[in-house]
Short mmCIF file of C-alpha atoms in Angstrom, two decimals:
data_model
loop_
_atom_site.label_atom_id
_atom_site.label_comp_id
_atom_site.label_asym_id
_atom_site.label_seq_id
_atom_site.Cartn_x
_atom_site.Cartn_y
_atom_site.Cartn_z
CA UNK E 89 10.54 -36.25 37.05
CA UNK E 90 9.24 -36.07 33.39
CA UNK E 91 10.76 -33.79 30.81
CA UNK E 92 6.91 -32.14 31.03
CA UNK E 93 7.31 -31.43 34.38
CA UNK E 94 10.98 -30.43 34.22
CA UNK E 95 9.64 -27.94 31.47
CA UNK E 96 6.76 -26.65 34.26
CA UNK E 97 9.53 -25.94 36.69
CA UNK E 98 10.92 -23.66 34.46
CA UNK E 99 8.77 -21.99 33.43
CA UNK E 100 6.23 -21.40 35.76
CA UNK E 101 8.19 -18.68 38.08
CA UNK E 102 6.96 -16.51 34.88
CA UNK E 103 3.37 -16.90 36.26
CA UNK E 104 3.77 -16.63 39.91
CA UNK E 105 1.26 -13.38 40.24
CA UNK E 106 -0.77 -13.87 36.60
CA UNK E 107 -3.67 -13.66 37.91
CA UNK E 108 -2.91 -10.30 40.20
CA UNK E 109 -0.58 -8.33 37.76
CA UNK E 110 -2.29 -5.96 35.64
CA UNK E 111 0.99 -6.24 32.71
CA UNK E 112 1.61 -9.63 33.03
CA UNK E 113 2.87 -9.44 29.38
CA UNK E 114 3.78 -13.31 29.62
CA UNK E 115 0.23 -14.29 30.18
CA UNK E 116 -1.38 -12.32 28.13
CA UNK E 117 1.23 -14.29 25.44
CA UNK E 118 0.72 -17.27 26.80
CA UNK E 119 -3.33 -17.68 26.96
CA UNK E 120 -4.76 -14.78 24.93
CA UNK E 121 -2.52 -14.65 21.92
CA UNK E 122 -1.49 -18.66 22.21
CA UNK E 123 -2.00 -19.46 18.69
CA UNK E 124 0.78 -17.35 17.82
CA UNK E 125 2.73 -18.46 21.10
CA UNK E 126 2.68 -22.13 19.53
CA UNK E 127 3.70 -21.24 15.80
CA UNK E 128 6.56 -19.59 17.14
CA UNK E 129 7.69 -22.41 19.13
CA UNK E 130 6.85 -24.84 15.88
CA UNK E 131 8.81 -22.77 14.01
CA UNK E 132 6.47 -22.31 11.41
CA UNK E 133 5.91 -18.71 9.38
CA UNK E 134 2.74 -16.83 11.19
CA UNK E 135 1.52 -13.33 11.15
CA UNK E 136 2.61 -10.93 14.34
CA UNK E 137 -0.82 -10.32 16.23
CA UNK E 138 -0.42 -6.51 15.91
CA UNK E 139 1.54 -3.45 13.89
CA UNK E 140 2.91 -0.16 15.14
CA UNK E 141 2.49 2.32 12.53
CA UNK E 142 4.39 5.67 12.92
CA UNK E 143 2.46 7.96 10.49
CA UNK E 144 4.90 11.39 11.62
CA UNK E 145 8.38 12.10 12.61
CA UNK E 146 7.28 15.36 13.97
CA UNK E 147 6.17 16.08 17.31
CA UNK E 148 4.79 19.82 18.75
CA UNK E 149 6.35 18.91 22.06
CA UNK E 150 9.55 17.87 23.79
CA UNK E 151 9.38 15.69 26.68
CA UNK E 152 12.58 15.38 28.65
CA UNK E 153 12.73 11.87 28.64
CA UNK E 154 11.16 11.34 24.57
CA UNK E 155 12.73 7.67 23.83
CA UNK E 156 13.75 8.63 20.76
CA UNK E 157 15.68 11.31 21.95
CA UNK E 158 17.39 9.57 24.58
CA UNK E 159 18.06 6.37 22.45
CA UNK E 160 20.03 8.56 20.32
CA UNK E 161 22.04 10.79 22.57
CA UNK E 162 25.14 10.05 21.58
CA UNK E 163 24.38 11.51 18.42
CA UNK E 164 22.39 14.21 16.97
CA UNK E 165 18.52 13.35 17.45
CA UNK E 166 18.05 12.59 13.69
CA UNK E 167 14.39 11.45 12.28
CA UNK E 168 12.91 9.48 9.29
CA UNK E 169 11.36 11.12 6.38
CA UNK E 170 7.77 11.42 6.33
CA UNK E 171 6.53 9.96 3.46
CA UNK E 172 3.29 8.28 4.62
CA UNK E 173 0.25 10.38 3.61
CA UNK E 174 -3.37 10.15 3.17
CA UNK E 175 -3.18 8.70 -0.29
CA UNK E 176 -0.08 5.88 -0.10
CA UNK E 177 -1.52 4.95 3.60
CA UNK E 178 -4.09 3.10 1.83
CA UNK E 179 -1.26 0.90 0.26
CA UNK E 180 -0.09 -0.10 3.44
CA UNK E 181 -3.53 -0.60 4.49
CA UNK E 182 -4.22 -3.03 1.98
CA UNK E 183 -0.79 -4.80 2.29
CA UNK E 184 -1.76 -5.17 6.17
CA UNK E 185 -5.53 -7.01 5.21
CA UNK E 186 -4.03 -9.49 3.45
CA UNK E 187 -1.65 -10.58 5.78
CA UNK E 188 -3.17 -13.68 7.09
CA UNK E 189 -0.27 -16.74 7.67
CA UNK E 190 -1.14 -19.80 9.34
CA UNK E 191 -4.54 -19.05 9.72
CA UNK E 192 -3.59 -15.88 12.29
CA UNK E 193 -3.52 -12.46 11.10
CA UNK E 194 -3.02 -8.76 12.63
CA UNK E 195 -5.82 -8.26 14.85
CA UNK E 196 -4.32 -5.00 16.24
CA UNK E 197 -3.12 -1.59 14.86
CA UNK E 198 -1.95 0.87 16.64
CA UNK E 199 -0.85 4.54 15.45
CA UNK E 200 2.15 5.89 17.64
CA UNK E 201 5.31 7.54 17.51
CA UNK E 202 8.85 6.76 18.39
CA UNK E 203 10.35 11.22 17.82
CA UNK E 204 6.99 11.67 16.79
CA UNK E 205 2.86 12.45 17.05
CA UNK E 206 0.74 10.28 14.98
CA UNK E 207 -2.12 13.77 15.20
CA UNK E 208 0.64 16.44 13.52
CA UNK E 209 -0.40 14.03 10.19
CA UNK E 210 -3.93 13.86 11.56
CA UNK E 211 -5.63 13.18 8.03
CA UNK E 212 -3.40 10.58 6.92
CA UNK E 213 -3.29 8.75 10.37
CA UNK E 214 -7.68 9.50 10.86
CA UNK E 215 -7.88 7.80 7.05
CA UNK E 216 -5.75 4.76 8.28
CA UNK E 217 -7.77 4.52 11.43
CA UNK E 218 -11.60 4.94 9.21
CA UNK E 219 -10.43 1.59 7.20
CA UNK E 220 -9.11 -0.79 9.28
CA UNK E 221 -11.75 -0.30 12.08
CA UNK E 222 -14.13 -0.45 8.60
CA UNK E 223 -12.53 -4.16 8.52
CA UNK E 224 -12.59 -5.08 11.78
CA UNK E 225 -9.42 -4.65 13.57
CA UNK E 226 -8.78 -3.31 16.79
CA UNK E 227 -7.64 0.07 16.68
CA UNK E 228 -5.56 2.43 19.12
CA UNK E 229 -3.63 5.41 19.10
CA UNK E 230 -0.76 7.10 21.12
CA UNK E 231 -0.77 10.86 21.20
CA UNK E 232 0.11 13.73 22.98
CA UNK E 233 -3.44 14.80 23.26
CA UNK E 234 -2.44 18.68 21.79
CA UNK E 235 -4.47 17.66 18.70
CA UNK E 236 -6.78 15.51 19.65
CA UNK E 237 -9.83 18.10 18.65
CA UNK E 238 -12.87 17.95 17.30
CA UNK E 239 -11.87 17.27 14.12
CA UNK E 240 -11.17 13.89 15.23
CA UNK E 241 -13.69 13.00 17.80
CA UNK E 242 -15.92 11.21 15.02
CA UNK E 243 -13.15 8.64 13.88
CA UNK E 244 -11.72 8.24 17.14
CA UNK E 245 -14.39 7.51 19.29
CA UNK E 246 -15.29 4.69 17.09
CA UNK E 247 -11.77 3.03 17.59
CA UNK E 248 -10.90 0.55 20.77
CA UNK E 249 -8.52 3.07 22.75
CA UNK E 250 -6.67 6.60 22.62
CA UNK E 251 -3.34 6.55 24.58
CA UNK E 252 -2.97 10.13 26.07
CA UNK E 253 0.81 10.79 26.99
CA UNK E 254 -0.06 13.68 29.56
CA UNK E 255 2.93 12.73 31.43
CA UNK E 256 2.39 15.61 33.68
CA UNK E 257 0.25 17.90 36.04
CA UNK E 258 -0.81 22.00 35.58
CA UNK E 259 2.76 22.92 37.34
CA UNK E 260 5.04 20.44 35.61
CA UNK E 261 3.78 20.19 32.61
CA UNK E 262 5.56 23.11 30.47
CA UNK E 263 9.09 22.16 32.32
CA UNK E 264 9.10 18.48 31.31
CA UNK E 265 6.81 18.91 28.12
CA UNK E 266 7.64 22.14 26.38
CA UNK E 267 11.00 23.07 27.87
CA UNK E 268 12.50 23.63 24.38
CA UNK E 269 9.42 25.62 23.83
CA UNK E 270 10.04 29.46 22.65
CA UNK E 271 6.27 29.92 23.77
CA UNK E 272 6.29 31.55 27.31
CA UNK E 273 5.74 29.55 30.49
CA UNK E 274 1.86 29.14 30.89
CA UNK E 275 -0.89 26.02 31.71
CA UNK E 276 -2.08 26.73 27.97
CA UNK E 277 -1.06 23.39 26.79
CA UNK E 278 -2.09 21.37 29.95
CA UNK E 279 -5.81 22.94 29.76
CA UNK E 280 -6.38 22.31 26.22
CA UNK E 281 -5.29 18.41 26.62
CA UNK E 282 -7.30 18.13 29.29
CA UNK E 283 -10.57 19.92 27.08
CA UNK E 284 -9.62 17.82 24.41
CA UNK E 285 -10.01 14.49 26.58
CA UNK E 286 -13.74 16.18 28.20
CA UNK E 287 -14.75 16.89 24.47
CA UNK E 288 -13.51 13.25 23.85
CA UNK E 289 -15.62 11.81 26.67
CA UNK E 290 -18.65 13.82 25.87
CA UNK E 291 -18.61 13.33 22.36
CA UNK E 292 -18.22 9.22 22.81
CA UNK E 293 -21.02 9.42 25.45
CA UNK E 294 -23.55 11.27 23.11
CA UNK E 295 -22.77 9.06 19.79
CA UNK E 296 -22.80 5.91 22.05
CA UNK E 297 -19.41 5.27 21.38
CA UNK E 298 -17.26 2.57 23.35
CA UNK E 299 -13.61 4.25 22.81
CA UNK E 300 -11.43 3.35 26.08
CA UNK E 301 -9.75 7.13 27.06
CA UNK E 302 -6.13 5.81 28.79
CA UNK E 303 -3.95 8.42 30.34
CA UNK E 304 -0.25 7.92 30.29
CA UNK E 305 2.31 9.41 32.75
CA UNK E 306 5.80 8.63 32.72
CA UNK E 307 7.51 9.69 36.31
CA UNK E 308 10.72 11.62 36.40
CA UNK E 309 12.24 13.91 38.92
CA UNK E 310 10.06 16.94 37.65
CA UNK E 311 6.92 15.70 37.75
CA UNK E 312 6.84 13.64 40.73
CA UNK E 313 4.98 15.63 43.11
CA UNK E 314 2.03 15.66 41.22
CA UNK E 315 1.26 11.97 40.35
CA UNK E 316 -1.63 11.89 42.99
CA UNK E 317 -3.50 15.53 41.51
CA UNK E 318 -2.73 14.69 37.57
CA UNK E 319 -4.94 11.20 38.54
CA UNK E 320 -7.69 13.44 40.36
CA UNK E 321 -7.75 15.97 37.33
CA UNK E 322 -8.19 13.25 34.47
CA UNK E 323 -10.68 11.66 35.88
CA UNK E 324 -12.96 14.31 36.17
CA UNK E 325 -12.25 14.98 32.69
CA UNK E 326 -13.77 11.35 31.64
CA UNK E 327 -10.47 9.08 31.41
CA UNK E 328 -10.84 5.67 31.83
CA UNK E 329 -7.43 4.79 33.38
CA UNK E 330 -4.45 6.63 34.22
CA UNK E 331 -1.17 4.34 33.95
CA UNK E 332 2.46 5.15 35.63
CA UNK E 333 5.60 3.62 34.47
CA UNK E 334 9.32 4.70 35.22
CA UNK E 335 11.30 6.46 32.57
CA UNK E 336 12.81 3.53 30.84
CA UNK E 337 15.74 4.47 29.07
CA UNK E 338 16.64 5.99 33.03
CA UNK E 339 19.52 3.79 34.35
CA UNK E 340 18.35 4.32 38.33
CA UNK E 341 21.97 4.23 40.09
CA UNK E 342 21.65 7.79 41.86
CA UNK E 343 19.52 9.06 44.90
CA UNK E 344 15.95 7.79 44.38
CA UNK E 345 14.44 9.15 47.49
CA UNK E 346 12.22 10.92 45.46
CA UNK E 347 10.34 7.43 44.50
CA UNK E 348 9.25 6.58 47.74
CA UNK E 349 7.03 10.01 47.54
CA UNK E 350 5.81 8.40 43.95
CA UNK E 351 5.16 5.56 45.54
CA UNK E 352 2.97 6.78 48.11
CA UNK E 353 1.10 8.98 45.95
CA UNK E 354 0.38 5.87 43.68
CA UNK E 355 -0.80 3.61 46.56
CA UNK E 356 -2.93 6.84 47.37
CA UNK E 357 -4.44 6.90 44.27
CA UNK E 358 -5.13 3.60 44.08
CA UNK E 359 -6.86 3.48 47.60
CA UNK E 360 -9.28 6.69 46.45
CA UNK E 361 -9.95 6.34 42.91
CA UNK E 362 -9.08 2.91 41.74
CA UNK E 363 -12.23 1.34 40.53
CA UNK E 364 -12.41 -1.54 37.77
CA UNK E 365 -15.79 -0.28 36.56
CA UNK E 366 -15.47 3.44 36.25
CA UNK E 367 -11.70 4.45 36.64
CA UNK E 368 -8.43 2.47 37.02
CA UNK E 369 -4.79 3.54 38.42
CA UNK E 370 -2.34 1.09 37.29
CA UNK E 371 1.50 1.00 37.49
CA UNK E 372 4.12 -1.30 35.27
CA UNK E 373 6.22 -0.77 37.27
CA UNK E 374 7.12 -1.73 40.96
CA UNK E 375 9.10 0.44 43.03
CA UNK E 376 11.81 -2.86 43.70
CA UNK E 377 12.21 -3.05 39.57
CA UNK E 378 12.12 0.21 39.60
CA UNK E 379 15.29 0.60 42.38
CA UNK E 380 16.68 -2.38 40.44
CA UNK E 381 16.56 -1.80 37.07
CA UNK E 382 14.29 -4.19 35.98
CA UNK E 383 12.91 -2.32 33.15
CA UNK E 384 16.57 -2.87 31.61
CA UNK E 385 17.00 -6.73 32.29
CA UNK E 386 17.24 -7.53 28.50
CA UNK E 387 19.59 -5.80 26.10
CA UNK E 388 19.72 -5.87 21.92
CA UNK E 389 23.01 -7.63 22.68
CA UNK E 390 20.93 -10.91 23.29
CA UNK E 391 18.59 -10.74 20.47
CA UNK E 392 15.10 -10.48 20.15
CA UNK E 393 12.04 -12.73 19.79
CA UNK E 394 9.88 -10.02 20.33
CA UNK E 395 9.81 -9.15 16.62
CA UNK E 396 7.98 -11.58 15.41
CA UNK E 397 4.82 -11.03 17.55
CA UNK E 398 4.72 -7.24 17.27
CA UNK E 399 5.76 -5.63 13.84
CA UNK E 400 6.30 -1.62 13.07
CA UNK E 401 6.16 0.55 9.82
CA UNK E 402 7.98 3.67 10.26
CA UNK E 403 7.14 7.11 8.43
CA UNK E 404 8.80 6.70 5.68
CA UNK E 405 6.53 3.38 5.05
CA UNK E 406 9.63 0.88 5.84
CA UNK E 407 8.96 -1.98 7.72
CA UNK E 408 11.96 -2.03 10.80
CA UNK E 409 12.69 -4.46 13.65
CA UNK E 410 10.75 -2.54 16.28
CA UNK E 411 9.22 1.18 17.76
CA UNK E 412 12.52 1.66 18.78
CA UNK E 413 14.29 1.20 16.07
CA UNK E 414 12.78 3.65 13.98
CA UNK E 415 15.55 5.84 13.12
CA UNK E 416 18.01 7.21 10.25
CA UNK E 417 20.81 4.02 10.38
CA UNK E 418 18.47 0.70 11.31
CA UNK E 419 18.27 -1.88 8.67
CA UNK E 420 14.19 -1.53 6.74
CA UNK E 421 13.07 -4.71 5.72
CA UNK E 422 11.06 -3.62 3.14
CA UNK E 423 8.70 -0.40 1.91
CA UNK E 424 5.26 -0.97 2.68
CA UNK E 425 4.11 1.81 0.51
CA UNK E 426 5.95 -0.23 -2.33
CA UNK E 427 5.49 -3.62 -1.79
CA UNK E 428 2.73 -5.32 0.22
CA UNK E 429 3.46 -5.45 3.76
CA UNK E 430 2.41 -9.60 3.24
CA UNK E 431 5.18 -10.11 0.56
CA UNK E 432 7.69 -7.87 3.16
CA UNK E 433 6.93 -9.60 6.32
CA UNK E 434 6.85 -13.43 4.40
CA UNK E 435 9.87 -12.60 2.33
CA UNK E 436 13.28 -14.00 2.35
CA UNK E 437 15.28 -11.19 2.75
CA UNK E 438 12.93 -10.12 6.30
CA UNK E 439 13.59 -14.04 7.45
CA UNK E 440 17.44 -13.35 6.73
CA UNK E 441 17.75 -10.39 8.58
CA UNK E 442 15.33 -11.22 11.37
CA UNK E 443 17.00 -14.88 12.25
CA UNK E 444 20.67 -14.22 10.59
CA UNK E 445 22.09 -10.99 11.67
CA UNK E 446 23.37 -10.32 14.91
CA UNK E 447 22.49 -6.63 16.53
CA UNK E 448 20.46 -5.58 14.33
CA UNK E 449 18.72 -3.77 16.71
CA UNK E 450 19.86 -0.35 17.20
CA UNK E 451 18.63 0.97 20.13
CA UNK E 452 19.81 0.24 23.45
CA UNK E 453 16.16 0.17 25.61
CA UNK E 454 13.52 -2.46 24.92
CA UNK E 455 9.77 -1.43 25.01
CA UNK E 456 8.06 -2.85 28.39
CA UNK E 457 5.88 -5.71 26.25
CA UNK E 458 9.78 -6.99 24.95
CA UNK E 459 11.89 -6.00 27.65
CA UNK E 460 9.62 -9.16 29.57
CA UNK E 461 8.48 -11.65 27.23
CA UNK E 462 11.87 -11.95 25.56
CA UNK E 463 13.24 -13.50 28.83
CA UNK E 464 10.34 -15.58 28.70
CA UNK E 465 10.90 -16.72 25.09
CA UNK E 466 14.31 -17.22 24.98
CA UNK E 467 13.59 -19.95 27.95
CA UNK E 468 11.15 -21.43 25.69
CA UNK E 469 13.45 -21.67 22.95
CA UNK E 470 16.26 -22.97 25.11
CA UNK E 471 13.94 -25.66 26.18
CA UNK E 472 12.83 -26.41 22.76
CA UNK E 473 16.37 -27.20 22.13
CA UNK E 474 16.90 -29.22 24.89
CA UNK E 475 13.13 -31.10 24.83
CA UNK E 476 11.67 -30.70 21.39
CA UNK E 477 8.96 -28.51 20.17
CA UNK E 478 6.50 -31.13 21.18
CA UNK E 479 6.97 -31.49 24.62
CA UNK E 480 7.22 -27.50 25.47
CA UNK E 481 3.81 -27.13 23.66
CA UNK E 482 2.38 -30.13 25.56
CA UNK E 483 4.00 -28.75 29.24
CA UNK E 484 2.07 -25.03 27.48
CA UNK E 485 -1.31 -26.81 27.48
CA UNK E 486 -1.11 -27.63 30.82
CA UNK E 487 -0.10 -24.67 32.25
CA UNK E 488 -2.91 -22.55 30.64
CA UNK E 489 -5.15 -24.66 32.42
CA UNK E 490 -3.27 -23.83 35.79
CA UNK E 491 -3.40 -19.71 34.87
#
């Protein structure tokens, strides 16, 4: 056997099920973004394909299981300044257009949060949104869906997707949402999400608008028994796609009897409503990962190649090693309100830090898109080692032609 083929035996147990897995995060690496896949393996500088950008610290609700929250628990929840507004943004704007290394460049933005709601600074984060989609880059955002009004149907609707973290049905939604809430229990905040994401739909479908409306519901013990009527609910409201994961910073070692009802209700869903065309019910997550902890099979502890494909400005306009790290006590690289995020991401001190520091992250959970591909890479750099760039880009050729 070749060193080619010994390379294919390693590495094709990544793409067993590509073709049937709707997050097969190595895939979409490996063929869609594979330009950026081969200058990491070259080891030659190159831009990350997209950037998080946190424009808030501040969030209106307080979800049981919010990631920031949980990835600091042993200490008080603590959160960045908010600095980013509707003036500097257009610093780190510009800083982000003229980031183009190795002939690739960011070709995705997306607004999110890590304690946070991009929509509590909705003018600064609708001003971001107006210029890059004005340049041509895809464009998404992750919100709660509590602000997403018609004041912001116009911008939005002419950007690639909205991320709605309902997370929850009309009976589960103020315990798991709003339980830190001094407003009295009531389906107030449930019912205005869900007009938001109608007035959303309607809106797109009179302007002729091509926005993709995702729903996002994260399972816990809490909201569990209404995964099947939450689906049922959006989808008469004009959502695209509803998707399920696990909570991921949940370590799974207790009674999880209660999945198997999840479970069900998913396969249910799927069964009734799942259609490519009009509405889709995906899940991340399997119920075996799920049972097994999966969604924790790669720690900080072992590094991270993730980074360089995915970067993330905080509020406070620093540029940090990922969405989780965005917190009081991580290591910036730089100020992209300051500096241009080119000169940040290209710079010495972000190459130092990035290649020479070990734990550097700070939280303890990896986001889905890393927790996978970084098992993936670090094979691919192990056998880069062992075979030379060359040949693991050669055994890559051929397997894209297999997948």
């Amino acid at each position: 056997m070749d060193n080619q083929q010994k390379i294919l035996q390693e590495i094709r147990p990544f793409f067993t099920n590509a073709a049937n897995e709707p997050f097969n995060y190595e895939r979409f690496l490996c063929v869609d973004k594979a330009p950026y896949l081969d200058a990491f393996v070259k080891e030659v500088p190159f831009s990350p394909f997209e950037l998080e950008i946190q424009t808030s610290s501040a969030c209106n609700l307080s979800c049981r299981w919010c990631i920031g929250s949980q990835i600091q628990s042993e200490k008080r929840v603590q959160s960045l300044a908010n600095v980013l507004n509707k003036t500097n943004i257009h610093q780190v704007v510009d800083g982000v257009l003229s980031l183009k290394e190795g002939g690739l460049f960011i070709d995705t933005v997306k607004f999110s949060g890590f304690i946070g709601d991009p929509l509590v600074k909705k003018e600064t984060t609708l001003a971001a949104m107006r210029r890059l989609k004005e340049a041509g880059i895809r464009v998404g955002l992750f919100t709660n869906g509590v602000f997403l009004d018609e004041d912001t149907y116009d911008i939005i609707s002419g950007i690639d997707y909205v991320h709605v973290s309902l997370d929850a049905g009309p009976d589960s939604f103020y315990h798991v949402k709003e339980h830190n809430s001094r407003v009295p229990y009531s389906q107030d905040t449930f019912n205005r999400i869900i007009k938001n994401i109608k007035g959303l739909d309607e809106y797109r479908k009179k302007h002729n608008r091509r926005v993709k409306i995702n729903i996002g519901y994260v399972v816990i013990f809490g909201n569990h028994e209404e995964v099947y009527k939450t689906a049922n609910i959006v989808k008469e409201a004009g959502a695209d796609m509803i998707r399920y994961k696990c909570d991921i910073a949940n370590q799974y070692t207790q009674d999880t009897s209660w999945l198997e009802s999840v479970f069900t209700q998913i396969e249910q869903t799927q069964k009734e409503l799942h259609n490519p065309d009009t509405f889709s019910v995906l899940s991340i997550h399997s119920q075996n990962e799920v049972k097994s902890n999966a969604h924790k099979n790669w720690t900080c502890k072992k590094g991270c190649w993730y980074q360089y494909f995915v970067a993330t400005i905080g509020s406070d306009g620093n540029m940090y090693l990922c969405d989780h790290n965005t917190m009081p006590g991580a290591i910036p690289f730089g100020n992209a309100i300051n500096e241009s995020f080119k000169d940040i991401w290209l710079s010495a001190r972000h190459k130092y830090l990035a290649d020479g520091v070990e734990y550097i992250c700070q939280s303890n959970v990896c986001p889905p898109f890393a927790n996978r591909v970084n098992v993936f890479l670090q094979k691919l750099v192990d056998l880069r080692k062992e075979y030379g760039a060359k040949t693991v880009l050669d055994a890559l050729d051929v397997l894209r032609k297999e997948i």
